[in-house]
JSON list of C-alpha atoms in Angstrom, two decimals:
[
{"chain": "A", "resi": 1, "resn": "UNK", "atom": "CA", "xyz": [-85.04, -23.83, 96.07]},
{"chain": "A", "resi": 2, "resn": "UNK", "atom": "CA", "xyz": [-81.83, -21.83, 95.88]},
{"chain": "A", "resi": 3, "resn": "UNK", "atom": "CA", "xyz": [-81.10, -22.95, 92.32]},
{"chain": "A", "resi": 4, "resn": "UNK", "atom": "CA", "xyz": [-80.74, -20.40, 89.50]},
{"chain": "A", "resi": 5, "resn": "UNK", "atom": "CA", "xyz": [-79.82, -20.95, 85.84]},
{"chain": "A", "resi": 6, "resn": "UNK", "atom": "CA", "xyz": [-76.71, -18.82, 86.38]},
{"chain": "A", "resi": 7, "resn": "UNK", "atom": "CA", "xyz": [-75.44, -21.05, 89.17]},
{"chain": "A", "resi": 8, "resn": "UNK", "atom": "CA", "xyz": [-76.29, -24.13, 87.09]},
{"chain": "A", "resi": 9, "resn": "UNK", "atom": "CA", "xyz": [-74.36, -22.83, 84.08]},
{"chain": "A", "resi": 10, "resn": "UNK", "atom": "CA", "xyz": [-71.30, -22.06, 86.20]},
{"chain": "A", "resi": 11, "resn": "UNK", "atom": "CA", "xyz": [-71.54, -25.52, 87.70]},
{"chain": "A", "resi": 12, "resn": "UNK", "atom": "CA", "xyz": [-71.49, -23.60, 90.95]},
{"chain": "A", "resi": 13, "resn": "UNK", "atom": "CA", "xyz": [-73.19, -23.95, 94.30]},
{"chain": "A", "resi": 14, "resn": "UNK", "atom": "CA", "xyz": [-76.79, -24.22, 93.12]},
{"chain": "A", "resi": 15, "resn": "UNK", "atom": "CA", "xyz": [-79.38, -26.48, 94.74]},
{"chain": "A", "resi": 16, "resn": "UNK", "atom": "CA", "xyz": [-78.47, -29.37, 92.41]},
{"chain": "A", "resi": 17, "resn": "UNK", "atom": "CA", "xyz": [-74.73, -29.20, 93.03]},
{"chain": "A", "resi": 18, "resn": "UNK", "atom": "CA", "xyz": [-74.91, -28.55, 96.79]},
{"chain": "A", "resi": 19, "resn": "UNK", "atom": "CA", "xyz": [-74.65, -32.18, 97.98]},
{"chain": "A", "resi": 20, "resn": "UNK", "atom": "CA", "xyz": [-71.87, -32.95, 95.49]},
{"chain": "A", "resi": 21, "resn": "UNK", "atom": "CA", "xyz": [-69.86, -29.93, 96.67]},
{"chain": "A", "resi": 22, "resn": "UNK", "atom": "CA", "xyz": [-70.24, -31.00, 100.30]},
{"chain": "A", "resi": 23, "resn": "UNK", "atom": "CA", "xyz": [-69.20, -34.55, 99.43]},
{"chain": "A", "resi": 24, "resn": "UNK", "atom": "CA", "xyz": [-66.13, -33.22, 97.59]},
{"chain": "A", "resi": 25, "resn": "UNK", "atom": "CA", "xyz": [-65.12, -31.11, 100.60]},
{"chain": "A", "resi": 26, "resn": "UNK", "atom": "CA", "xyz": [-65.61, -34.10, 102.91]},
{"chain": "A", "resi": 27, "resn": "UNK", "atom": "CA", "xyz": [-63.44, -36.33, 100.70]},
{"chain": "A", "resi": 28, "resn": "UNK", "atom": "CA", "xyz": [-60.79, -33.59, 100.59]},
{"chain": "A", "resi": 29, "resn": "UNK", "atom": "CA", "xyz": [-60.65, -33.56, 104.40]},
{"chain": "A", "resi": 30, "resn": "UNK", "atom": "CA", "xyz": [-60.53, -37.37, 104.48]},
{"chain": "A", "resi": 31, "resn": "UNK", "atom": "CA", "xyz": [-57.62, -37.46, 102.00]},
{"chain": "A", "resi": 32, "resn": "UNK", "atom": "CA", "xyz": [-55.78, -34.80, 104.00]},
{"chain": "A", "resi": 33, "resn": "UNK", "atom": "CA", "xyz": [-56.18, -36.82, 107.21]},
{"chain": "A", "resi": 34, "resn": "UNK", "atom": "CA", "xyz": [-55.03, -39.95, 105.39]},
{"chain": "A", "resi": 35, "resn": "UNK", "atom": "CA", "xyz": [-51.97, -38.08, 104.06]},
{"chain": "A", "resi": 36, "resn": "UNK", "atom": "CA", "xyz": [-51.14, -36.61, 107.48]},
{"chain": "A", "resi": 37, "resn": "UNK", "atom": "CA", "xyz": [-51.59, -40.04, 109.04]},
{"chain": "A", "resi": 38, "resn": "UNK", "atom": "CA", "xyz": [-49.04, -41.53, 106.66]},
{"chain": "A", "resi": 39, "resn": "UNK", "atom": "CA", "xyz": [-46.50, -38.84, 107.62]},
{"chain": "A", "resi": 40, "resn": "UNK", "atom": "CA", "xyz": [-47.00, -39.63, 111.32]},
{"chain": "A", "resi": 41, "resn": "UNK", "atom": "CA", "xyz": [-46.59, -43.35, 110.65]},
{"chain": "A", "resi": 42, "resn": "UNK", "atom": "CA", "xyz": [-43.35, -42.73, 108.73]},
{"chain": "A", "resi": 43, "resn": "UNK", "atom": "CA", "xyz": [-41.99, -40.53, 111.55]},
{"chain": "A", "resi": 44, "resn": "UNK", "atom": "CA", "xyz": [-42.92, -43.20, 114.11]},
{"chain": "A", "resi": 45, "resn": "UNK", "atom": "CA", "xyz": [-41.15, -45.95, 112.11]},
{"chain": "A", "resi": 46, "resn": "UNK", "atom": "CA", "xyz": [-38.11, -43.69, 111.56]},
{"chain": "A", "resi": 47, "resn": "UNK", "atom": "CA", "xyz": [-37.77, -43.01, 115.30]},
{"chain": "A", "resi": 48, "resn": "UNK", "atom": "CA", "xyz": [-38.38, -46.69, 116.12]},
{"chain": "A", "resi": 49, "resn": "UNK", "atom": "CA", "xyz": [-35.60, -47.84, 113.76]},
{"chain": "A", "resi": 50, "resn": "UNK", "atom": "CA", "xyz": [-33.14, -45.21, 114.99]},
{"chain": "A", "resi": 51, "resn": "UNK", "atom": "CA", "xyz": [-33.71, -46.16, 118.65]},
{"chain": "A", "resi": 52, "resn": "UNK", "atom": "CA", "xyz": [-32.89, -49.84, 118.13]}
]
C-alpha cells in the first residue's frame, strides 16, 4: 500500500522506506537536542566558573 517501483528505485518515501525515514528524522531530532544540551551545559559551566 503506497509503494510504487518508482519510489523504490529512488529509495524515496515508499511503503517499505516509510518507517526508516521516520526513524532517521527522529534520530536527527534526538541528536539536535543532544547537541543543544551540550551547548547549554557549557554555558552553565562557563558562568559558574566566572562567578567564583
